[in-house]
């Protein structure tokens, strides 16, 4: 089956949502200034499954499949971050996502070898990020992981396994460095 046909069949109930997200989000993405922060917050409040108070989306943030994202109060997503909610993403209160960080909630089913990877569906793997969490600049949070309350993911880290509460992790793959008191 053609890639576009497969995508349309899989996401047929969300196609309008995805189109609005892509077109309007694309227009709003590059707007600078405080007014643009307010407008992006207003826009994503209507698209997210749930979005608490005081959400900041800095210029250049790319969000896809926002219908699968639940976020608490005081969310800040910095410039250039990429967030994919298709597999389900939960963000607690007071979460900071650094510049150019990536959070994915699905992955290609690369174990199916009978067909090219581009022709197989994604495996949905929800991500849960607790309260008072800081995801550093250029960090990657892989599909299917949980990050506990108060955790810090160092800049450039690649999180492939669950992160304990108050843990500071870094590296590729991310490993515990210390624990916050």
GROMACS .gro file of C-alpha atoms in nm:
model
  181
    1UNK     CA    1   0.000   0.000   0.000
    2UNK     CA    2   0.127   0.346  -0.084
    3UNK     CA    3   0.267   0.541   0.217
    4UNK     CA    4   0.017   0.828   0.185
    5UNK     CA    5  -0.278   0.588   0.156
    6UNK     CA    6  -0.163   0.401   0.466
    7UNK     CA    7  -0.122   0.727   0.660
    8UNK     CA    8  -0.468   0.848   0.552
    9UNK     CA    9  -0.628   0.518   0.651
   10UNK     CA   10  -0.454   0.507   0.990
   11UNK     CA   11  -0.523   0.870   1.088
   12UNK     CA   12  -0.852   0.931   0.905
   13UNK     CA   13  -1.030   1.052   1.221
   14UNK     CA   14  -0.750   1.301   1.296
   15UNK     CA   15  -0.679   1.430   0.943
   16UNK     CA   16  -0.847   1.769   0.996
   17UNK     CA   17  -0.672   1.808   1.332
   18UNK     CA   18  -0.336   1.722   1.173
   19UNK     CA   19  -0.396   1.961   0.882
   20UNK     CA   20  -0.483   2.251   1.116
   21UNK     CA   21  -0.185   2.165   1.334
   22UNK     CA   22   0.050   2.163   1.035
   23UNK     CA   23  -0.079   2.471   0.852
   24UNK     CA   24  -0.165   2.705   1.141
   25UNK     CA   25   0.117   2.572   1.359
   26UNK     CA   26   0.355   2.634   1.069
   27UNK     CA   27   0.240   2.994   1.039
   28UNK     CA   28   0.265   3.057   1.414
   29UNK     CA   29   0.594   2.872   1.463
   30UNK     CA   30   0.823   3.152   1.351
   31UNK     CA   31   0.643   3.451   1.504
   32UNK     CA   32   0.864   3.632   1.759
   33UNK     CA   33   0.773   3.816   2.077
   34UNK     CA   34   0.546   3.797   2.378
   35UNK     CA   35   0.226   3.828   2.176
   36UNK     CA   36   0.327   3.522   1.971
   37UNK     CA   37   0.388   3.322   2.292
   38UNK     CA   38   0.031   3.400   2.397
   39UNK     CA   39  -0.112   3.314   2.055
   40UNK     CA   40   0.074   2.980   2.038
   41UNK     CA   41  -0.046   2.895   2.389
   42UNK     CA   42  -0.405   2.974   2.289
   43UNK     CA   43  -0.371   2.766   1.972
   44UNK     CA   44  -0.223   2.456   2.137
   45UNK     CA   45  -0.477   2.476   2.423
   46UNK     CA   46  -0.738   2.394   2.158
   47UNK     CA   47  -0.537   2.111   2.002
   48UNK     CA   48  -0.389   1.925   2.300
   49UNK     CA   49  -0.597   1.658   2.468
   50UNK     CA   50  -0.538   1.864   2.783
   51UNK     CA   51  -0.320   2.166   2.855
   52UNK     CA   52  -0.294   2.329   3.198
   53UNK     CA   53  -0.233   2.694   3.280
   54UNK     CA   54   0.069   2.899   3.177
   55UNK     CA   55   0.206   2.712   2.876
   56UNK     CA   56   0.494   2.870   2.683
   57UNK     CA   57   0.576   2.756   2.330
   58UNK     CA   58   0.884   2.943   2.209
   59UNK     CA   59   0.946   3.019   1.840
   60UNK     CA   60   1.044   2.720   1.629
   61UNK     CA   61   0.872   2.452   1.839
   62UNK     CA   62   0.737   2.171   1.618
   63UNK     CA   63   0.449   1.968   1.758
   64UNK     CA   64   0.280   1.684   1.573
   65UNK     CA   65  -0.013   1.464   1.671
   66UNK     CA   66  -0.102   1.704   1.954
   67UNK     CA   67  -0.434   1.519   2.004
   68UNK     CA   68  -0.231   1.263   2.202
   69UNK     CA   69  -0.069   1.511   2.443
   70UNK     CA   70  -0.180   1.584   2.801
   71UNK     CA   71   0.018   1.852   2.984
   72UNK     CA   72  -0.013   2.004   3.330
   73UNK     CA   73   0.045   2.360   3.449
   74UNK     CA   74   0.356   2.568   3.376
   75UNK     CA   75   0.482   2.390   3.065
   76UNK     CA   76   0.773   2.554   2.878
   77UNK     CA   77   0.895   2.418   2.544
   78UNK     CA   78   1.199   2.601   2.411
   79UNK     CA   79   1.295   2.691   2.053
   80UNK     CA   80   1.351   2.413   1.804
   81UNK     CA   81   1.208   2.134   2.019
   82UNK     CA   82   1.018   1.858   1.838
   83UNK     CA   83   0.733   1.682   2.019
   84UNK     CA   84   0.536   1.389   1.869
   85UNK     CA   85   0.225   1.283   2.059
   86UNK     CA   86   0.087   1.012   1.831
   87UNK     CA   87   0.153   0.731   2.080
   88UNK     CA   88   0.041   0.930   2.384
   89UNK     CA   89   0.242   1.182   2.586
   90UNK     CA   90   0.175   1.292   2.943
   91UNK     CA   91   0.367   1.585   3.089
   92UNK     CA   92   0.326   1.679   3.456
   93UNK     CA   93   0.328   2.028   3.606
   94UNK     CA   94   0.636   2.252   3.582
   95UNK     CA   95   0.804   2.072   3.291
   96UNK     CA   96   1.079   2.244   3.092
   97UNK     CA   97   1.186   2.113   2.751
   98UNK     CA   98   1.515   2.262   2.630
   99UNK     CA   99   1.606   2.394   2.286
  100UNK     CA  100   1.616   2.135   2.006
  101UNK     CA  101   1.509   1.852   2.237
  102UNK     CA  102   1.310   1.566   2.081
  103UNK     CA  103   1.032   1.361   2.242
  104UNK     CA  104   0.886   1.074   2.037
  105UNK     CA  105   0.601   0.840   2.126
  106UNK     CA  106   0.624   0.591   1.842
  107UNK     CA  107   0.888   0.411   1.643
  108UNK     CA  108   0.913   0.223   1.317
  109UNK     CA  109   0.860  -0.150   1.346
  110UNK     CA  110   1.212  -0.230   1.225
  111UNK     CA  111   1.179  -0.597   1.324
  112UNK     CA  112   0.945  -0.665   1.032
  113UNK     CA  113   1.184  -0.760   0.753
  114UNK     CA  114   0.934  -0.884   0.493
  115UNK     CA  115   0.863  -0.524   0.387
  116UNK     CA  116   1.074  -0.208   0.375
  117UNK     CA  117   1.061  -0.017   0.705
  118UNK     CA  118   0.897   0.277   0.532
  119UNK     CA  119   0.597   0.057   0.452
  120UNK     CA  120   0.529  -0.078   0.801
  121UNK     CA  121   0.326   0.098   1.067
  122UNK     CA  122   0.463   0.271   1.371
  123UNK     CA  123   0.455   0.101   1.708
  124UNK     CA  124   0.285   0.333   1.955
  125UNK     CA  125   0.468   0.361   2.288
  126UNK     CA  126   0.338   0.624   2.530
  127UNK     CA  127   0.580   0.850   2.718
  128UNK     CA  128   0.515   0.977   3.071
  129UNK     CA  129   0.711   1.273   3.206
  130UNK     CA  130   0.651   1.360   3.571
  131UNK     CA  131   0.623   1.690   3.756
  132UNK     CA  132   0.916   1.933   3.794
  133UNK     CA  133   1.121   1.775   3.515
  134UNK     CA  134   1.387   1.944   3.302
  135UNK     CA  135   1.469   1.796   2.962
  136UNK     CA  136   1.797   1.961   2.856
  137UNK     CA  137   1.893   2.107   2.521
  138UNK     CA  138   1.924   1.857   2.234
  139UNK     CA  139   1.818   1.566   2.455
  140UNK     CA  140   1.619   1.281   2.298
  141UNK     CA  141   1.342   1.102   2.487
  142UNK     CA  142   1.265   0.773   2.313
  143UNK     CA  143   0.924   0.613   2.280
  144UNK     CA  144   0.794   0.410   2.572
  145UNK     CA  145   0.994   0.564   2.858
  146UNK     CA  146   0.883   0.721   3.186
  147UNK     CA  147   1.069   1.004   3.354
  148UNK     CA  148   1.002   1.041   3.726
  149UNK     CA  149   0.915   1.355   3.921
  150UNK     CA  150   1.200   1.599   3.976
  151UNK     CA  151   1.431   1.434   3.723
  152UNK     CA  152   1.684   1.616   3.505
  153UNK     CA  153   1.788   1.493   3.160
  154UNK     CA  154   2.124   1.648   3.070
  155UNK     CA  155   2.183   1.827   2.743
  156UNK     CA  156   2.245   1.587   2.456
  157UNK     CA  157   2.136   1.278   2.650
  158UNK     CA  158   1.944   0.998   2.476
  159UNK     CA  159   1.688   0.847   2.712
  160UNK     CA  160   1.611   0.487   2.614
  161UNK     CA  161   1.506   0.353   2.956
  162UNK     CA  162   1.294   0.478   3.244
  163UNK     CA  163   1.441   0.753   3.463
  164UNK     CA  164   1.383   0.740   3.840
  165UNK     CA  165   1.237   1.030   4.036
  166UNK     CA  166   1.494   1.304   4.117
  167UNK     CA  167   1.760   1.131   3.905
  168UNK     CA  168   2.001   1.334   3.693
  169UNK     CA  169   2.086   1.138   3.380
  170UNK     CA  170   2.320   1.206   3.090
  171UNK     CA  171   2.505   1.041   2.806
  172UNK     CA  172   2.425   0.817   2.512
  173UNK     CA  173   2.242   0.613   2.619
  174UNK     CA  174   2.145   0.814   2.928
  175UNK     CA  175   2.273   0.675   3.259
  176UNK     CA  176   2.230   0.806   3.615
  177UNK     CA  177   2.487   1.071   3.713
  178UNK     CA  178   2.352   1.171   4.053
  179UNK     CA  179   2.033   1.215   4.254
  180UNK     CA  180   1.877   1.550   4.341
  181UNK     CA  181   1.809   1.592   4.713
   0.00000   0.00000   0.00000
